[in-house]
Each structure stands twice: as C-alpha cells, then as structure tokens.
mmCIF file of C-alpha atoms in Angstrom:
data_model
loop_
_atom_site.group_PDB
_atom_site.id
_atom_site.type_symbol
_atom_site.label_atom_id
_atom_site.label_comp_id
_atom_site.label_asym_id
_atom_site.label_seq_id
_atom_site.Cartn_x
_atom_site.Cartn_y
_atom_site.Cartn_z
ATOM 1 C CA MET A 11 185.837 117.284 104.658
ATOM 2 C CA THR A 12 185.470 117.065 100.926
ATOM 3 C CA GLU A 13 185.494 119.886 98.490
ATOM 4 C CA LEU A 14 182.077 121.203 97.621
ATOM 5 C CA SER A 15 180.991 121.321 94.048
ATOM 6 C CA ASP A 16 179.138 124.440 92.971
ATOM 7 C CA ASP A 17 177.121 122.316 90.611
ATOM 8 C CA THR A 18 173.761 121.872 92.288
ATOM 9 C CA ARG A 19 171.973 120.402 89.309
ATOM 10 C CA GLN A 20 170.014 117.238 89.860
ATOM 11 C CA LEU A 21 171.765 114.053 88.879
ATOM 12 C CA ARG A 22 168.421 112.534 87.930
ATOM 13 C CA PRO A 23 166.115 115.051 86.235
ATOM 14 C CA GLY A 24 162.584 114.735 87.551
ATOM 15 C CA LEU A 25 163.657 112.983 90.728
ATOM 16 C CA TRP A 26 162.071 115.517 93.056
ATOM 17 C CA GLU A 27 158.831 115.487 91.087
ATOM 18 C CA THR A 28 158.751 111.711 91.361
ATOM 19 C CA ILE A 29 159.330 111.815 95.101
ATOM 20 C CA ASN A 30 156.689 114.467 95.595
ATOM 21 C CA GLU A 31 154.226 112.429 93.588
ATOM 22 C CA ARG A 32 154.917 109.245 95.540
ATOM 23 C CA TYR A 33 155.485 110.809 98.928
ATOM 24 C CA PRO A 34 153.759 114.208 98.962
ATOM 25 C CA GLY A 35 154.943 116.398 101.779
ATOM 26 C CA SER A 36 158.158 114.478 102.309
ATOM 27 C CA MET A 37 160.508 116.995 100.747
ATOM 28 C CA ILE A 38 161.992 119.596 103.019
ATOM 29 C CA THR A 39 163.568 122.909 102.201
ATOM 30 C CA LYS A 40 166.406 124.329 104.201
ATOM 31 C CA SER A 41 167.139 128.009 104.005
ATOM 32 C CA ASP A 42 170.380 127.775 105.954
ATOM 33 C CA PHE A 43 172.907 126.321 103.554
ATOM 34 C CA ILE A 44 176.041 125.030 105.254
ATOM 35 C CA PRO A 45 178.881 124.443 102.796
ATOM 36 C CA LEU A 46 181.023 121.381 103.213
ATOM 37 C CA ALA A 47 184.463 121.968 104.674
ATOM 38 C CA ARG A 48 187.510 121.603 102.471
ATOM 39 C CA LEU A 49 189.936 118.774 103.061
ATOM 40 C CA ARG A 50 192.954 120.265 104.811
ATOM 41 C CA LYS A 51 195.488 117.563 104.119
ATOM 42 C CA PRO A 52 195.997 114.731 101.668
ATOM 43 C CA LEU A 53 193.576 111.824 101.898
ATOM 44 C CA SER A 54 196.580 109.584 102.431
ATOM 45 C CA GLN A 55 197.151 111.315 105.769
ATOM 46 C CA THR A 56 193.511 111.559 106.729
ATOM 47 C CA ARG A 57 191.406 109.546 109.121
ATOM 48 C CA LEU A 58 188.271 108.778 107.165
ATOM 49 C CA THR A 59 184.882 107.610 108.330
ATOM 50 C CA PHE A 60 181.990 106.308 106.309
ATOM 51 C CA VAL A 61 178.333 107.145 106.945
ATOM 52 C CA SER A 62 175.743 105.198 105.012
ATOM 53 C CA SER A 63 171.959 104.968 104.926
ATOM 54 C CA ALA A 64 172.146 101.440 103.564
ATOM 55 C CA GLY A 65 170.856 99.681 106.679
ATOM 56 C CA ILE A 66 174.023 97.633 107.158
ATOM 57 C CA GLN A 67 174.707 96.311 110.629
ATOM 58 C CA PRO A 68 176.802 93.761 112.474
ATOM 59 C CA LYS A 69 175.073 90.422 112.745
ATOM 60 C CA GLY A 70 173.508 89.940 116.146
ATOM 61 C CA THR A 71 172.587 93.591 116.664
ATOM 62 C CA MET A 72 168.941 94.640 116.832
ATOM 63 C CA PRO A 73 167.661 94.800 113.250
ATOM 64 C CA PHE A 74 166.725 98.225 111.979
ATOM 65 C CA ASP A 75 163.006 98.839 112.279
ATOM 66 C CA VAL A 76 162.236 98.663 108.588
ATOM 67 C CA VAL A 77 158.459 98.366 109.011
ATOM 68 C CA HIS A 78 157.912 101.461 111.116
ATOM 69 C CA PRO A 79 155.750 103.961 109.222
ATOM 70 C CA VAL A 80 157.744 106.944 110.489
ATOM 71 C CA GLY A 81 161.255 105.527 110.444
ATOM 72 C CA ASP A 82 164.038 104.361 112.720
ATOM 73 C CA PHE A 83 166.143 107.047 114.358
ATOM 74 C CA SER A 84 168.879 104.715 115.533
ATOM 75 C CA PHE A 85 172.240 103.976 113.966
ATOM 76 C CA ARG A 86 174.711 101.146 114.173
ATOM 77 C CA ARG A 87 178.441 101.243 114.587
ATOM 78 C CA VAL A 88 180.077 98.958 112.082
ATOM 79 C CA PRO A 89 183.668 98.117 113.075
ATOM 80 C CA SER A 90 185.831 99.190 110.173
ATOM 81 C CA ALA A 91 187.805 95.964 110.436
ATOM 82 C CA SER A 92 184.672 93.891 109.906
ATOM 83 C CA THR A 93 184.552 91.204 107.298
ATOM 84 C CA ILE A 94 181.560 91.018 105.008
ATOM 85 C CA SER A 95 180.479 87.763 106.632
ATOM 86 C CA GLU A 96 180.070 89.594 109.930
ATOM 87 C CA LEU A 97 177.561 92.046 108.485
ATOM 88 C CA GLU A 98 173.981 91.948 107.261
ATOM 89 C CA ILE A 99 171.499 94.316 105.683
ATOM 90 C CA HIS A 100 168.033 95.191 106.931
ATOM 91 C CA GLN A 101 166.170 97.214 104.379
ATOM 92 C CA ILE A 102 162.928 96.819 102.464
ATOM 93 C CA LYS A 103 162.637 100.119 100.659
ATOM 94 C CA TYR A 104 164.987 99.322 97.816
ATOM 95 C CA PRO A 105 166.119 96.148 96.092
ATOM 96 C CA THR A 106 168.884 94.349 97.934
ATOM 97 C CA THR A 107 169.497 91.498 95.526
ATOM 98 C CA GLY A 108 172.936 92.826 94.673
ATOM 99 C CA ALA A 109 173.782 93.652 98.254
ATOM 100 C CA LEU A 110 172.881 90.145 99.388
ATOM 101 C CA LYS A 111 175.440 88.800 96.925
ATOM 102 C CA ASP A 112 178.093 91.315 97.909
ATOM 103 C CA LEU A 113 177.465 94.003 100.519
ATOM 104 C CA ASN A 114 180.280 96.052 99.001
ATOM 105 C CA VAL A 115 177.919 97.222 96.270
ATOM 106 C CA ILE A 116 176.085 99.332 98.840
ATOM 107 C CA PHE A 117 178.547 99.434 101.732
ATOM 108 C CA PRO A 118 182.061 99.204 100.238
ATOM 109 C CA ILE A 119 183.882 98.326 103.424
ATOM 110 C CA GLU A 120 186.356 95.996 101.727
ATOM 111 C CA ARG A 121 187.216 98.652 99.156
ATOM 112 C CA LEU A 122 187.854 101.129 101.978
ATOM 113 C CA GLN A 123 190.010 98.570 103.756
ATOM 114 C CA GLU A 124 191.978 97.972 100.542
ATOM 115 C CA LEU A 125 192.477 101.682 99.881
ATOM 116 C CA THR A 126 193.701 102.090 103.437
ATOM 117 C CA LYS A 127 196.139 99.205 103.076
ATOM 118 C CA GLU A 128 197.395 100.719 99.810
ATOM 119 C CA GLY A 129 197.929 104.071 101.503
ATOM 120 C CA VAL A 130 195.364 105.951 99.455
ATOM 121 C CA ILE A 131 193.455 106.603 102.696
ATOM 122 C CA GLY A 132 195.427 107.405 105.841
ATOM 123 C CA GLU A 133 193.270 105.310 108.125
ATOM 124 C CA LEU A 134 189.694 104.486 108.898
ATOM 125 C CA THR A 135 187.934 105.368 112.109
ATOM 126 C CA PRO A 136 187.496 102.332 114.385
ATOM 127 C CA ASN A 137 183.821 102.299 113.465
ATOM 128 C CA LEU A 138 181.838 103.220 110.408
ATOM 129 C CA PHE A 139 178.180 104.267 110.661
ATOM 130 C CA SER A 140 174.948 103.009 109.225
ATOM 131 C CA PHE A 141 171.255 103.810 109.471
ATOM 132 C CA ILE A 142 168.177 103.377 107.269
ATOM 133 C CA GLY A 143 167.175 106.116 104.909
ATOM 134 C CA TYR A 144 163.411 105.771 105.263
ATOM 135 C CA GLN A 145 162.727 108.737 107.533
ATOM 136 C CA MET A 146 159.388 110.512 107.484
ATOM 137 C CA ASP A 147 160.184 113.014 110.220
ATOM 138 C CA PRO A 148 163.046 115.174 108.951
ATOM 139 C CA PRO A 149 163.115 117.519 111.981
ATOM 140 C CA THR A 150 163.483 114.623 114.419
ATOM 141 C CA PHE A 151 165.934 112.944 112.086
ATOM 142 C CA GLU A 152 168.084 116.067 112.072
ATOM 143 C CA ARG A 153 167.744 116.683 115.809
ATOM 144 C CA THR A 154 168.462 113.132 116.932
ATOM 145 C CA LEU A 155 169.994 110.695 114.477
ATOM 146 C CA ALA A 156 172.035 113.202 112.508
ATOM 147 C CA GLU A 157 173.332 114.820 115.697
ATOM 148 C CA ASP A 158 174.065 111.432 117.280
ATOM 149 C CA ILE A 159 176.054 110.292 114.269
ATOM 150 C CA ALA A 160 177.872 113.630 114.049
ATOM 151 C CA ASN A 161 178.883 113.346 117.703
ATOM 152 C CA ALA A 162 180.017 109.759 117.224
ATOM 153 C CA VAL A 163 182.030 110.711 114.147
ATOM 154 C CA VAL A 164 183.765 113.490 116.058
ATOM 155 C CA ALA A 165 184.412 111.168 119.002
ATOM 156 C CA GLU A 166 186.190 108.747 116.683
ATOM 157 C CA GLY A 167 188.528 111.488 115.521
ATOM 158 C CA ALA A 168 187.350 111.504 111.940
ATOM 159 C CA GLU A 169 188.930 114.164 109.753
ATOM 160 C CA ALA A 170 186.790 113.420 106.723
ATOM 161 C CA ALA A 171 183.533 111.628 106.183
ATOM 162 C CA LEU A 172 182.362 109.768 103.126
ATOM 163 C CA LEU A 173 178.582 110.128 103.026
ATOM 164 C CA CYS A 174 176.688 107.637 100.952
ATOM 165 C CA PRO A 175 172.900 107.671 100.562
ATOM 166 C CA ALA A 176 171.550 104.265 99.637
ATOM 167 C CA MET B 30 155.109 111.818 103.303
ATOM 168 C CA SER B 31 156.404 113.817 106.174
ATOM 169 C CA LEU B 32 155.170 113.199 109.672
ATOM 170 C CA GLN B 33 153.711 116.701 109.769
ATOM 171 C CA TYR B 34 151.774 115.985 106.585
ATOM 172 C CA LEU B 35 150.303 112.876 108.202
ATOM 173 C CA LYS B 36 149.509 114.614 111.485
ATOM 174 C CA THR B 37 147.706 117.345 109.599
ATOM 175 C CA ALA B 38 145.740 114.705 107.736
ATOM 176 C CA VAL B 39 144.779 113.086 111.053
ATOM 177 C CA ALA B 40 143.763 116.440 112.523
ATOM 178 C CA GLU B 41 141.629 117.163 109.479
ATOM 179 C CA ASN B 42 140.273 113.632 109.434
ATOM 180 C CA ASP B 43 141.446 113.351 105.858
ATOM 181 C CA SER B 44 141.139 109.606 105.405
ATOM 182 C CA GLU B 45 142.016 109.746 101.742
ATOM 183 C CA LYS B 46 145.464 111.133 102.458
ATOM 184 C CA LEU B 47 146.041 108.577 105.204
ATOM 185 C CA ILE B 48 144.859 105.652 103.117
ATOM 186 C CA ARG B 49 147.084 106.835 100.301
ATOM 187 C CA TYR B 50 150.033 106.979 102.654
ATOM 188 C CA VAL B 51 149.429 103.471 103.967
ATOM 189 C CA ARG B 52 149.218 102.100 100.442
ATOM 190 C CA LEU B 53 152.336 103.952 99.370
ATOM 191 C CA HIS B 54 154.253 102.764 102.433
ATOM 192 C CA LEU B 55 153.238 99.152 101.977
ATOM 193 C CA GLY B 56 153.572 99.289 98.216
ATOM 194 C CA ASP B 57 157.065 100.712 98.013
ATOM 195 C CA GLY B 58 155.799 104.003 96.656
ATOM 196 C CA ASN B 59 153.176 102.447 94.387
ATOM 197 C CA GLU B 60 149.606 102.954 95.552
ATOM 198 C CA ALA B 61 148.102 100.167 93.450
ATOM 199 C CA ALA B 62 150.802 97.777 94.596
ATOM 200 C CA GLY B 63 150.095 98.747 98.182
ATOM 201 C CA ARG B 64 146.454 97.755 97.850
ATOM 202 C CA LYS B 65 147.501 94.355 96.548
ATOM 203 C CA GLU B 66 150.036 93.984 99.328
ATOM 204 C CA ILE B 67 147.365 94.561 101.976
ATOM 205 C CA ASP B 68 145.109 91.981 100.337
ATOM 206 C CA LYS B 69 148.028 89.597 100.011
ATOM 207 C CA ALA B 70 148.769 89.751 103.736
ATOM 208 C CA TRP B 71 145.147 89.081 104.654
ATOM 209 C CA ILE B 72 144.876 86.205 102.187
ATOM 210 C CA GLU B 73 147.984 84.623 103.649
ATOM 211 C CA ALA B 74 146.584 84.969 107.163
ATOM 212 C CA LEU B 75 143.264 83.519 106.016
ATOM 213 C CA LYS B 76 144.927 80.512 104.399
ATOM 214 C CA LEU B 77 146.541 79.628 107.694
ATOM 215 C CA MET B 78 143.172 79.538 109.423
ATOM 216 C CA LEU B 79 141.207 77.363 107.009
ATOM 217 C CA ASP B 80 142.107 74.083 108.667
ATOM 218 C CA VAL B 81 141.187 75.586 112.014
ATOM 219 C CA PRO B 82 144.546 74.796 113.611
ATOM 220 C CA ALA B 83 145.070 75.048 117.339
ATOM 221 C CA THR B 84 146.308 78.493 118.215
ATOM 222 C CA ASP B 85 147.478 80.145 121.376
ATOM 223 C CA ARG B 86 144.550 82.361 122.260
ATOM 224 C CA GLU B 87 145.935 82.939 125.734
ATOM 225 C CA PHE B 88 148.940 84.543 124.107
ATOM 226 C CA ILE B 89 146.640 86.596 121.911
ATOM 227 C CA PHE B 90 144.535 87.856 124.806
ATOM 228 C CA ALA B 91 147.564 88.447 126.990
ATOM 229 C CA THR B 92 149.156 90.432 124.190
ATOM 230 C CA LEU B 93 146.014 92.447 123.527
ATOM 231 C CA ASN B 94 145.454 93.102 127.214
ATOM 232 C CA ASN B 95 148.982 93.719 128.361
ATOM 233 C CA GLN B 96 150.619 95.624 125.541
ATOM 234 C CA THR B 97 150.157 99.258 124.701
ATOM 235 C CA PRO B 98 148.132 100.226 121.658
ATOM 236 C CA ALA B 99 151.327 101.638 120.155
ATOM 237 C CA THR B 100 153.113 98.306 120.559
ATOM 238 C CA LEU B 101 150.144 96.533 119.019
ATOM 239 C CA ALA B 102 150.168 98.988 116.129
ATOM 240 C CA HIS B 103 153.860 98.314 115.645
ATOM 241 C CA LEU B 104 153.174 94.598 115.747
ATOM 242 C CA TYR B 105 150.443 95.098 113.146
ATOM 243 C CA PHE B 106 152.979 96.518 110.704
ATOM 244 C CA TYR B 107 155.344 93.652 111.435
ATOM 245 C CA LEU B 108 152.570 91.122 110.898
ATOM 246 C CA HIS B 109 151.666 92.691 107.583
ATOM 247 C CA PHE B 110 155.192 92.289 106.261
ATOM 248 C CA TYR B 111 155.522 88.858 107.890
ATOM 249 C CA PHE B 112 152.520 87.534 106.001
ATOM 250 C CA VAL B 113 153.498 89.232 102.768
ATOM 251 C CA LYS B 114 156.918 87.647 103.000
ATOM 252 C CA ARG B 115 155.395 84.306 103.902
ATOM 253 C CA SER B 116 153.242 84.483 100.772
ATOM 254 C CA GLY B 117 156.385 84.165 98.713
ATOM 255 C CA ALA B 118 155.522 87.201 96.612
ATOM 256 C CA TRP B 119 157.897 89.594 98.308
ATOM 257 C CA ILE B 120 157.974 92.775 96.236
ATOM 258 C CA HIS B 121 160.202 94.541 98.725
ATOM 259 C CA ASP B 122 163.237 92.476 97.828
ATOM 260 C CA GLY B 123 164.857 93.146 101.149
ATOM 261 C CA THR B 124 165.223 91.869 104.666
ATOM 262 C CA LEU B 125 162.949 92.556 107.619
#
C-alpha cells in the first residue's frame, strides 16, 4: 500500500462546509483512524489494482443505479485488459463531458496499461474495480460495498491499490 | 444527506427536510435547480399527453397492481430522470 502523508489539510478549503450546506448530515466522522500500509517493494515489482468511484463499467453489464436516492451498493469488475471502447460510464452526479470523450480522464486504464508495459508497474490485477460515489448510507456502504471490494481486491492478489474518488 | 438524517426526518414528520433533500438530489446539490427539475419532468410528461395518444393502460394497471410500492417508487425516480433527459435540458451531464 502507499505511503501515508501526515498532511491532513484539505485540498479544497471550504469543501466540507459546502458539502454540509448542500447535503446536511452526510458527513461522517470516524474515531478509529487506520493508517495506510507502506509499500514493501518497488512499484515495478508490485501487482497493482485500481479502485474508482467513477461509475465505469463494461458495456452490457447492469448499469449502476444512478437515480436511487440512497445509492447503489454494488461494484463492477473491469478487466484490466479492457479497451476503452469496451467500457461505459453511468453517472449523473458530476459532469461527464470529458469522460465521454476519453474515459481515461476519470478512469485511466490505458495509462495503467502503458505504465505496466513500460515496467513502471509490475502488473495489474486481472480486474480493476468501479462503483458510484453517491452513497447516502455510509454504514451500509462500509459494511457491504467496501468490504466486498476489499475481499475482491485480496482475492486478486493485489499488493497495492490505487484509490481514486471521482 | 445521510440515510439516518432522512429516517429521522421521516420519524419526526419533518417535511421541510425531506422536500429539501428531494430537491437537492434532483438538482445536483442545488435546491432551486431541483425545483425546476421536478417541474421540467412534469411538463415533459404533460406535453406527451396533449394529443391524447393511445397508451397502454393495461400495462399501467398491471404495473400498479403487481409491483411492490418500493419498485414503483424506484420507477418514479427513473421516470423523473427519463422525462428530464427527454426534455433536452439535461443539467446532470451524465448517463442514466
């Protein structure tokens, strides 16, 4: 896993206030802080996975439930060898104009494939993982989706995970 | 808003909180936009009815009678976004 920065400052000042104003009650506080694990070997020898809340999925799979008022607690496996043309995005909570032109802007699968081919990354797990970030039930999210993805990541033998909120 | 926040609002019959949530949800975090989005969906549905086209009322009654209220509620959300998207003024800029 990646090295943890001690810098916990907000990247966007006022972000939490904005979220609380728009979605009061949505912020959660966790008292049990679990530090990220340190990477134990070079990235070039590491099996990496990618977990994204972008709502990317293989074409032909059940679209994410983007209209549900509480959220969608399912995830999709995205084969790491996929081409962009085999994927699609289901998301209505943020602009996808850029993603519709090139999914790499939100789900950089081709960049990961290139870095693997160049030897910067040891290898990718057979599947990468995607879900939608609109989740109004954090406890259920943590108990189900997060656990399900964690188990799937472990099952694929991932040694490091790149986490990318959309 | 968290689910617990909404459940508390339901338990307390706090309609204002619930209405605010619905507008925020449908308006991408903008309450005023959400109000317009709700109106937009209804206007689009209304426009489709003005010529009194033939519709499948058997399907409608079968759906209302045979599906669970939860499924119908889910469908209601889908229909909202369907009509908003059909209106051509799709503020969500994304894919259903």
